[in-house]
Coordinates of C-alpha atoms and ligand atoms in Angstrom, one line a residue:
M1 CA 14.5 58.7 18.8
K2 CA 12.2 58.9 21.8
L3 CA 9.6 60.9 19.9
I4 CA 9.4 58.4 17.0
F5 CA 9.0 55.5 19.4
E6 CA 6.1 57.2 21.3
K7 CA 4.4 58.1 18.0
S8 CA 4.5 54.6 16.7
V9 CA 2.9 53.1 19.8
A10 CA 0.3 55.9 20.2
G11 CA -2.3 54.3 18.0
R12 CA -1.9 50.8 19.5
R13 CA -2.3 51.1 23.2
G14 CA -2.4 48.1 25.4
V15 CA 0.2 46.1 23.5
R16 CA 3.1 45.2 25.7
L17 CA 6.0 42.8 25.3
P18 CA 4.6 39.6 26.9
R19 CA 6.4 38.0 29.9
C20 CA 8.1 34.7 29.1
D21 CA 5.8 32.0 30.5
V22 CA 8.4 29.3 30.6
P23 CA 9.2 29.0 34.3
I24 CA 12.9 29.4 35.2
E25 CA 14.5 26.4 36.9
R26 CA 13.8 27.3 40.6
D27 CA 10.1 28.0 39.9
K28 CA 9.4 24.7 38.2
L29 CA 8.6 22.9 41.5
K30 CA 6.3 25.7 42.8
G31 CA 3.0 24.3 44.0
L32 CA 4.1 20.7 43.4
K33 CA 4.5 18.0 46.0
R34 CA 7.7 16.6 44.5
K35 CA 11.0 18.1 45.7
E36 CA 13.1 17.3 42.7
L37 CA 12.6 17.7 39.0
P38 CA 12.2 14.5 37.0
D39 CA 15.3 13.3 35.3
L40 CA 14.1 13.9 31.8
P41 CA 16.5 14.4 28.9
E42 CA 16.7 18.1 27.9
V43 CA 16.8 18.6 24.2
S44 CA 16.5 22.1 22.6
E45 CA 14.0 22.7 19.8
L46 CA 16.9 23.3 17.5
D47 CA 18.6 20.0 18.3
T48 CA 15.2 18.2 17.9
V49 CA 14.6 19.8 14.5
R50 CA 18.1 18.9 13.4
H51 CA 17.6 15.3 14.5
F52 CA 14.4 14.8 12.6
T53 CA 15.6 16.7 9.5
E54 CA 18.7 14.5 9.4
L55 CA 16.6 11.4 9.7
S56 CA 14.4 12.6 6.8
R57 CA 17.5 13.1 4.7
H58 CA 18.4 9.4 5.2
N59 CA 15.0 8.5 3.8
F60 CA 14.4 7.3 0.2
G61 CA 11.1 7.8 -1.4
V62 CA 9.4 7.9 -4.7
D63 CA 10.0 11.7 -4.6
T64 CA 13.7 11.2 -4.4
G65 CA 14.3 8.4 -6.9
F66 CA 13.2 5.4 -8.9
Y67 CA 11.6 2.8 -6.6
P68 CA 10.7 -0.4 -8.6
L69 CA 9.6 -2.3 -5.5
G70 CA 7.5 -5.1 -7.0
S71 CA 4.0 -5.6 -5.7
C72 CA 4.0 -2.3 -3.8
T73 CA 3.2 0.0 -6.8
M74 CA 5.5 2.9 -5.7
K75 CA 4.2 5.3 -8.3
Y76 CA 4.2 9.1 -8.1
N77 CA 1.4 10.4 -5.9
P78 CA 0.2 13.8 -7.2
K79 CA 0.8 16.6 -4.7
I80 CA -2.7 17.9 -5.1
G81 CA -3.9 15.0 -2.9
E82 CA -1.7 16.4 0.0
E83 CA -3.2 19.8 -0.6
A84 CA -6.8 18.4 -0.3
V85 CA -6.1 16.6 2.9
R86 CA -4.8 19.8 4.5
Y87 CA -8.1 21.7 4.0
Q88 CA -9.2 22.4 7.5
G89 CA -12.7 21.3 6.8
F90 CA -11.3 17.9 6.4
S91 CA -8.2 17.8 8.5
R92 CA -9.8 19.2 11.6
L93 CA -13.1 17.4 11.4
H94 CA -13.9 15.7 14.7
P95 CA -15.2 12.1 14.2
L96 CA -17.9 12.7 16.8
L97 CA -19.4 15.7 15.0
P98 CA -23.1 15.1 14.5
Q99 CA -24.5 14.2 11.2
L100 CA -27.3 16.1 9.5
R101 CA -29.9 14.1 11.4
Q102 CA -29.0 15.9 14.6
G103 CA -28.6 19.2 13.0
G104 CA -25.0 19.1 12.0
I105 CA -23.8 20.1 8.6
L106 CA -20.1 20.1 9.1
T107 CA -19.7 16.4 8.2
Q108 CA -21.6 16.5 5.0
G109 CA -18.6 17.2 2.8
A110 CA -16.6 14.3 4.3
L111 CA -19.6 11.9 4.0
Q112 CA -20.0 12.9 0.3
V113 CA -16.3 12.2 -0.4
I114 CA -16.7 8.7 1.2
Y115 CA -20.0 8.1 -0.6
E116 CA -18.7 9.1 -4.0
T117 CA -15.4 7.3 -3.7
E118 CA -17.3 4.2 -2.8
R119 CA -19.5 4.6 -5.9
F120 CA -16.4 5.1 -8.1
L121 CA -14.7 2.0 -6.8
S122 CA -17.9 0.0 -7.3
E123 CA -17.9 1.0 -10.9
I124 CA -14.2 0.4 -11.4
T125 CA -14.4 -3.1 -10.0
G126 CA -18.0 -4.1 -11.0
M127 CA -19.1 -4.7 -7.4
A128 CA -22.4 -3.7 -5.7
E129 CA -21.0 -1.8 -2.7
F130 CA -17.8 -1.2 -0.7
T131 CA -17.1 -0.8 2.9
M132 CA -14.5 2.0 3.1
Q133 CA -13.4 1.2 6.6
P134 CA -10.5 -1.3 6.5
L135 CA -7.2 0.3 7.2
A136 CA -4.9 -1.7 4.9
G137 CA -4.9 -4.4 2.3
A138 CA -4.3 -7.2 4.9
H139 CA -7.1 -5.7 7.0
G140 CA -9.4 -5.8 3.9
E141 CA -8.5 -9.4 3.4
L142 CA -9.6 -10.4 6.9
T143 CA -12.7 -8.3 6.6
G144 CA -13.5 -10.0 3.2
I145 CA -13.0 -13.5 4.6
M146 CA -15.2 -12.6 7.6
L147 CA -17.9 -11.5 5.1
I148 CA -17.6 -14.8 3.3
A149 CA -17.8 -16.7 6.6
A150 CA -20.9 -14.7 7.6
Y151 CA -22.5 -15.5 4.2
H152 CA -21.9 -19.3 4.5
K153 CA -23.1 -19.2 8.2
S154 CA -26.3 -17.4 7.3
R155 CA -27.1 -20.2 4.9
G156 CA -26.3 -22.8 7.5
I157 CA -23.5 -24.4 5.5
K158 CA -20.2 -25.4 7.2
K159 CA -17.1 -24.7 5.2
T160 CA -13.6 -25.3 6.4
K161 CA -11.1 -24.5 3.7
V162 CA -9.7 -21.6 1.6
I163 CA -7.8 -22.3 -1.5
I164 CA -4.8 -20.1 -2.3
P165 CA -2.1 -20.4 -5.0
D166 CA 1.5 -20.8 -3.9
S167 CA 2.5 -17.5 -5.5
A168 CA 0.2 -15.5 -3.1
H169 CA 1.3 -12.7 -0.8
G170 CA 1.8 -14.0 2.7
T171 CA -1.1 -12.0 4.0
N172 CA -3.6 -14.2 2.1
P173 CA -3.0 -17.4 4.0
A174 CA -2.6 -15.4 7.2
S175 CA -6.0 -13.7 6.8
A176 CA -7.7 -17.0 6.0
A177 CA -6.1 -18.7 9.0
I178 CA -7.0 -15.9 11.4
A179 CA -10.6 -16.2 10.2
G180 CA -10.5 -19.8 11.2
Y181 CA -10.0 -21.6 7.9
E182 CA -7.6 -24.3 6.8
V183 CA -5.4 -23.1 4.0
V184 CA -5.0 -25.3 0.9
S185 CA -2.1 -24.2 -1.2
V186 CA -2.2 -25.0 -4.9
P187 CA 1.1 -25.0 -7.0
S188 CA 1.6 -22.8 -10.0
D189 CA 1.9 -24.3 -13.5
K190 CA 4.6 -23.7 -16.1
N191 CA 2.8 -20.5 -17.2
G192 CA 3.1 -19.1 -13.6
V193 CA -0.6 -19.2 -12.7
M194 CA -2.5 -21.5 -10.5
D195 CA -2.4 -25.1 -11.9
F196 CA -6.0 -25.7 -13.0
S197 CA -5.8 -29.5 -12.8
E198 CA -4.3 -29.3 -9.3
F199 CA -7.1 -26.9 -8.4
R200 CA -9.7 -29.3 -9.7
K201 CA -8.4 -32.0 -7.3
V202 CA -8.9 -29.8 -4.2
I203 CA -12.1 -27.9 -4.9
D204 CA -15.0 -29.4 -3.1
E205 CA -18.1 -28.4 -1.0
K206 CA -15.8 -27.8 2.0
V207 CA -14.2 -24.8 0.3
A208 CA -15.4 -21.4 1.6
A209 CA -13.4 -19.4 -0.9
V210 CA -10.7 -19.2 -3.5
M211 CA -8.4 -16.3 -3.0
L212 CA -6.7 -15.1 -6.1
T213 CA -4.5 -12.2 -7.0
C214 CA -4.8 -11.2 -10.6
P215 CA -2.5 -10.3 -12.2
N216 CA -0.6 -12.3 -9.7
T217 CA 2.7 -11.6 -7.9
L218 CA 4.6 -12.8 -11.0
G219 CA 2.9 -10.0 -12.9
L220 CA 0.9 -12.6 -14.9
F221 CA -2.8 -12.6 -15.8
N222 CA -4.6 -15.9 -15.2
P223 CA -6.6 -16.8 -18.4
D224 CA -8.5 -19.5 -16.4
I225 CA -10.3 -17.2 -14.1
K226 CA -13.7 -17.7 -15.5
K227 CA -13.3 -21.5 -15.4
I228 CA -12.0 -21.3 -11.8
A229 CA -14.9 -19.1 -10.8
D230 CA -17.5 -21.3 -12.4
R231 CA -16.1 -24.4 -10.7
T232 CA -15.9 -22.7 -7.3
H233 CA -19.4 -21.4 -7.5
Q234 CA -20.7 -24.9 -8.5
A235 CA -19.1 -26.2 -5.3
G236 CA -20.9 -23.4 -3.3
G237 CA -17.7 -21.5 -2.7
L238 CA -17.0 -17.8 -3.2
M239 CA -14.3 -16.0 -5.2
Y240 CA -12.0 -13.5 -3.4
Y241 CA -10.0 -11.0 -5.4
D242 CA -6.8 -9.6 -3.9
G243 CA -6.8 -6.2 -5.6
A244 CA -3.2 -5.2 -4.8
N245 CA -2.4 -5.4 -8.5
L246 CA -5.4 -3.5 -9.8
N247 CA -3.2 -0.8 -11.2
A248 CA -2.5 -3.1 -14.2
I249 CA -6.1 -3.6 -15.2
L250 CA -7.8 -0.3 -14.3
G251 CA -10.6 0.3 -16.8
K252 CA -9.7 -2.8 -18.8
C253 CA -11.1 -5.7 -16.8
R254 CA -13.5 -5.7 -13.8
P255 CA -13.1 -8.4 -11.2
G256 CA -16.9 -8.4 -10.7
D257 CA -17.4 -9.2 -14.4
V258 CA -15.2 -12.3 -14.3
G259 CA -16.8 -13.9 -11.3
F260 CA -15.3 -12.5 -8.2
D261 CA -17.7 -12.0 -5.2
V262 CA -15.5 -10.1 -2.9
V263 CA -12.5 -7.7 -3.6
H264 CA -10.2 -5.6 -1.6
L265 CA -8.3 -2.7 -3.0
N266 CA -5.1 -1.1 -1.7
L267 CA -5.9 2.6 -2.1
H268 CA -2.3 3.4 -1.1
K269 CA -1.0 1.4 -4.0
T270 CA -3.3 2.1 -6.8
F271 CA -4.9 5.5 -6.0
G272 CA -2.5 8.1 -5.0
T273 CA -1.3 7.8 -1.4
P274 CA 2.4 7.8 -0.5
H275 CA 3.1 4.6 1.4
G276 CA 5.8 2.5 2.9
G277 CA 7.3 2.6 6.3
G278 CA 4.1 1.2 7.7
G279 CA 1.3 3.3 6.5
P280 CA -1.1 5.0 6.2
G281 CA -3.2 2.9 4.0
A282 CA -6.8 1.9 3.2
G283 CA -8.1 -1.5 2.1
P284 CA -11.8 -1.0 1.1
V285 CA -13.7 -4.2 0.5
G286 CA -16.3 -4.5 -2.3
V287 CA -19.0 -7.2 -2.5
K288 CA -21.6 -8.4 -4.9
E289 CA -25.3 -8.0 -4.0
H290 CA -25.6 -11.3 -2.1
L291 CA -23.0 -10.2 0.5
R292 CA -24.2 -6.7 0.9
E293 CA -26.2 -7.2 4.1
F294 CA -23.1 -8.4 5.9
L295 CA -21.0 -5.3 5.3
P296 CA -19.5 -3.7 8.4
I297 CA -21.2 -0.8 10.1
S298 CA -21.4 2.0 9.5
L299 CA -22.0 2.7 5.8
V300 CA -22.5 6.1 4.2
V301 CA -25.9 6.4 2.6
K302 CA -27.4 9.2 0.5
R303 CA -30.9 10.2 1.4
P304 CA -33.7 11.2 -1.0
D305 CA -33.2 14.9 -0.1
G306 CA -29.5 14.7 -1.3
T307 CA -27.9 14.7 2.2
Y308 CA -25.6 12.0 3.5
A309 CA -25.7 10.0 6.7
L310 CA -24.0 7.1 8.4
E311 CA -26.2 4.0 8.6
Y312 CA -25.9 1.9 11.7
N313 CA -29.1 -0.2 11.6
R314 CA -27.7 -3.3 9.9
P315 CA -28.8 -6.4 11.8
K316 CA -26.8 -8.9 9.7
S317 CA -23.6 -6.8 9.6
I318 CA -20.3 -8.4 10.8
G319 CA -20.0 -5.3 13.0
Y320 CA -17.2 -2.8 13.3
V321 CA -13.8 -3.4 11.7
A322 CA -12.4 0.1 12.2
P323 CA -13.4 3.2 14.2
F324 CA -15.4 6.0 12.6
Y325 CA -14.6 6.8 8.9
G326 CA -11.6 4.5 8.3
N327 CA -8.5 6.2 7.1
F328 CA -10.3 9.2 5.8
G329 CA -7.2 11.0 4.5
V330 CA -6.3 8.1 2.3
I331 CA -9.9 7.9 1.0
L332 CA -9.9 11.6 0.2
K333 CA -6.6 11.3 -1.7
C334 CA -8.2 8.4 -3.7
Y335 CA -11.2 10.6 -4.5
V336 CA -8.9 13.5 -5.7
Y337 CA -6.8 11.0 -7.7
I338 CA -9.8 9.6 -9.5
L339 CA -11.2 13.1 -10.2
L340 CA -7.8 14.2 -11.5
L341 CA -7.3 11.3 -13.9
G342 CA -10.8 10.7 -14.9
R343 CA -12.0 7.6 -16.8
E344 CA -9.5 8.0 -19.6
G345 CA -6.6 8.8 -17.3
L346 CA -7.1 5.7 -15.2
I347 CA -7.1 3.5 -18.3
R348 CA -3.9 5.2 -19.5
A349 CA -2.3 4.7 -16.2
A350 CA -2.9 0.9 -16.5
E351 CA -1.7 0.9 -20.1
N352 CA 1.5 2.7 -19.3
A353 CA 2.2 0.6 -16.2
V354 CA 2.0 -2.5 -18.4
L355 CA 4.0 -1.0 -21.2
N356 CA 6.8 0.1 -19.0
A357 CA 7.1 -3.3 -17.4
N358 CA 7.1 -5.1 -20.7
Y359 CA 9.7 -2.7 -22.1
M360 CA 12.1 -3.4 -19.2
M361 CA 11.4 -7.1 -19.2
E362 CA 12.3 -7.4 -22.9
K363 CA 15.5 -5.3 -22.5
L364 CA 16.7 -7.3 -19.5
K365 CA 15.7 -10.9 -20.3
S366 CA 18.9 -11.7 -22.2
Y367 CA 21.0 -10.7 -19.1
Y368 CA 19.0 -12.3 -16.3
H369 CA 17.0 -15.5 -16.2
L370 CA 13.3 -14.9 -16.8
P371 CA 11.5 -17.9 -15.4
Y372 CA 8.1 -17.2 -17.0
D373 CA 8.8 -15.8 -20.4
R374 CA 5.3 -14.4 -21.3
R375 CA 3.8 -11.0 -21.8
C376 CA 3.7 -9.5 -18.3
M377 CA 1.3 -7.1 -16.8
H378 CA 2.6 -4.3 -14.6
E379 CA 5.5 -6.1 -13.1
F380 CA 7.8 -9.1 -13.9
V381 CA 10.1 -11.4 -11.9
L382 CA 13.7 -12.1 -12.9
S383 CA 15.9 -14.6 -11.2
A384 CA 19.6 -14.0 -10.3
N385 CA 20.3 -17.7 -11.0
K386 CA 22.7 -17.0 -13.8
Q387 CA 24.7 -14.6 -11.6
K388 CA 24.7 -17.0 -8.7
K389 CA 27.1 -19.2 -10.6
H390 CA 29.6 -16.3 -10.1
G391 CA 28.7 -16.1 -6.4
V392 CA 26.4 -13.1 -6.8
K393 CA 23.0 -13.3 -5.3
A394 CA 19.8 -11.3 -5.6
L395 CA 20.7 -9.6 -2.3
D396 CA 24.1 -8.5 -3.7
I397 CA 22.5 -7.0 -6.8
A398 CA 20.0 -5.2 -4.6
K399 CA 22.9 -3.7 -2.6
R400 CA 24.8 -2.7 -5.8
L401 CA 21.8 -0.8 -7.1
L402 CA 22.1 1.5 -4.1
D403 CA 25.4 2.8 -5.6
F404 CA 23.4 4.1 -8.5
S405 CA 20.7 5.8 -6.3
F406 CA 18.0 3.3 -7.2
H407 CA 15.8 1.6 -4.7
P408 CA 16.2 -2.2 -5.3
P409 CA 13.3 -4.3 -6.5
T410 CA 11.5 -6.7 -4.1
I411 CA 13.8 -9.7 -3.7
Y412 CA 13.2 -13.3 -2.6
F413 CA 9.5 -12.9 -3.3
P414 CA 7.4 -14.6 -4.7
L415 CA 8.8 -17.6 -2.9
I416 CA 8.4 -19.9 -5.9
V417 CA 11.2 -18.2 -7.9
E418 CA 14.7 -18.8 -6.8
E419 CA 16.8 -15.6 -6.2
A420 CA 13.7 -13.6 -7.2
M421 CA 13.9 -10.0 -8.2
M422 CA 10.4 -8.5 -8.7
I423 CA 10.5 -5.3 -10.7
E424 CA 7.5 -2.9 -11.0
P425 CA 8.4 0.3 -12.8
A426 CA 4.9 1.9 -12.6
E427 CA 3.4 4.2 -15.1
T428 CA 4.7 7.5 -13.8
E429 CA 8.4 6.9 -14.8
S430 CA 9.9 8.5 -17.9
G431 CA 11.6 6.6 -20.7
E432 CA 14.9 8.1 -19.6
T433 CA 14.6 6.7 -16.0
L434 CA 13.7 3.3 -17.4
D435 CA 16.7 3.3 -19.7
K436 CA 19.0 4.4 -16.9
F437 CA 17.9 1.5 -14.7
I438 CA 18.2 -1.0 -17.6
E439 CA 21.7 0.3 -18.3
V440 CA 22.7 -0.2 -14.7
M441 CA 21.2 -3.6 -14.5
I442 CA 23.1 -4.6 -17.6
Q443 CA 26.3 -3.2 -16.1
I444 CA 25.7 -5.2 -12.9
A445 CA 25.2 -8.4 -15.0
K446 CA 28.5 -7.8 -16.7
E447 CA 30.2 -7.1 -13.3
A448 CA 28.9 -10.4 -12.1
E449 CA 30.9 -12.2 -14.7
Q450 CA 34.0 -10.0 -14.6
E451 CA 34.4 -8.6 -11.1
P452 CA 31.8 -10.2 -8.8
Q453 CA 33.5 -8.9 -5.7
T454 CA 32.5 -5.4 -6.6
I455 CA 28.9 -6.4 -6.3
K456 CA 29.4 -8.5 -3.2
D457 CA 31.1 -5.6 -1.4
A458 CA 28.4 -3.1 -2.4
P459 CA 27.3 -0.5 -1.6
H460 CA 30.5 1.6 -2.1
N461 CA 29.1 5.1 -2.8
L462 CA 27.0 5.6 0.3
D463 CA 28.2 6.7 3.8
I464 CA 26.9 3.4 5.1
C465 CA 28.6 0.0 5.1
R466 CA 27.1 -3.3 4.3
L467 CA 25.2 -4.7 7.2
D468 CA 26.2 -8.1 8.6
E469 CA 22.7 -9.4 8.4
V470 CA 23.2 -12.3 10.8
K471 CA 24.7 -10.1 13.4
A472 CA 22.0 -7.5 12.9
A473 CA 19.4 -10.1 13.7
R474 CA 21.2 -11.7 16.6
E475 CA 22.7 -8.7 18.3
P476 CA 20.5 -5.8 17.2
N477 CA 21.8 -2.4 18.1
L478 CA 18.7 -0.2 18.3
K479 CA 20.5 3.0 19.1
Y480 CA 20.5 5.6 16.3
V481 CA 24.1 6.1 15.2
R482 CA 24.9 9.3 13.6
V483 CA 26.8 8.8 10.3
A484 CA 29.3 11.1 8.6
Ligands
PLP1 C1 0.6 -5.3 -0.6 C2 -0.1 -6.5 -0.8 C3 -1.0 -7.0 0.1 C4 -1.2 -6.5 1.5 O1 -1.6 -5.1 1.5 P1 -1.2 -4.1 2.7 O2 -1.9 -2.9 2.3 O3 0.3 -4.0 2.7 O4 -1.7 -4.7 4.0 C5 -1.7 -8.2 -0.2 N1 -1.5 -8.8 -1.4 C6 -0.6 -8.4 -2.3 C7 -0.5 -9.1 -3.6 C8 0.1 -7.2 -2.0 O5 1.0 -6.8 -2.9

């Protein structure tokens, strides 16, 4: 035995078992002024791994099941995007690395990704140029409204109001208010879009912008857009496009072509980044030519010799809205997603998203009240009003869906629909999944009539019980409780 051991180490001198460098208890205070060890919790690596692995198993994501959370576009995000962001040339890139100007070449690939993604988005939306910096949709909205404010200010015109339809996402009025504008809310008409005659009453030369989501949060396209845009421009206002629902119109209709001056996109919704739980996201903002000079610094430019650089010398810019490159990983995933699908693939994504939503809407509308019975785009909004007669609310239906391993739809939004359930199936779901969800929704509608208590006591099949929502809000218990 001895011989063999010596032989095996003969060719590799100098390799010894290293000493353990974790100091044993009594050595920990050596060389320190303190006399006692701090009272920190001691958790072993194994217990830590178990804790986080268990938490991850309580999670529900697009990769575990159907997730028809309206407005959020919870579609499948191709894994190749994750692979790309792990390339060390991207993931380990330090934001302070020099650009080519100072002799650095390491950032060229990243700058090219930002530049080309910006070009793709400009083409998709019909805008002149995008800032890729904003870190979420809401951040894009604020940036966009600030650009609009800078535009009016540069022309010496004082504007005080922003018009927003009552179906809008709450971030729209919030962004306009934070930017210093008074928000004028316009009701929706019987077709579920901004009431044009009500709009005509409030549009005047004090209006800085009209903020529209199209298709809107009811999943409905506004056929009056051109008229609204013309009227707004006549009054010297600008048109803002909330692009959270761009997934429905990719390659079919360009906001820039129908009169919008500023758009934000939610890359995490439309272009291949897993989201939820607070991020990460990206909300690039695109503008028409007349707003270009106000875009935030810095912008990526391509020089005549084909190299890329960040441009800072922009005297009319509104300044910084985010550090460095924005959420670069999300931009990179968007780039990969667009290259993966290509022109035809993007169009098909939109078509299938709209097809899936209409299929579901048609199958469910005789069981649930459909307040706006029109061809929908990528999502539709049902109401649980019929079920409410039996004491079953949208919240109860959402809880019952958990028993069937579905994520519930968005509920109680948009605010203009009572007992709203906003369903967005997305293009990546199979016909089988759609049918399964439809079947379960029909079963729940029947239960509401025959055994409403089953729904009100749901969920039954999970190892969690129904939260007492009032108690949860009034006496929150923020400690993690291990279940099962
Ligand atoms: C999601 C959403 C937003 C806000 O976007 P975030 O990226 O979540 O900040 C704005 N408007 C609409 C219609 C949305 O669905």
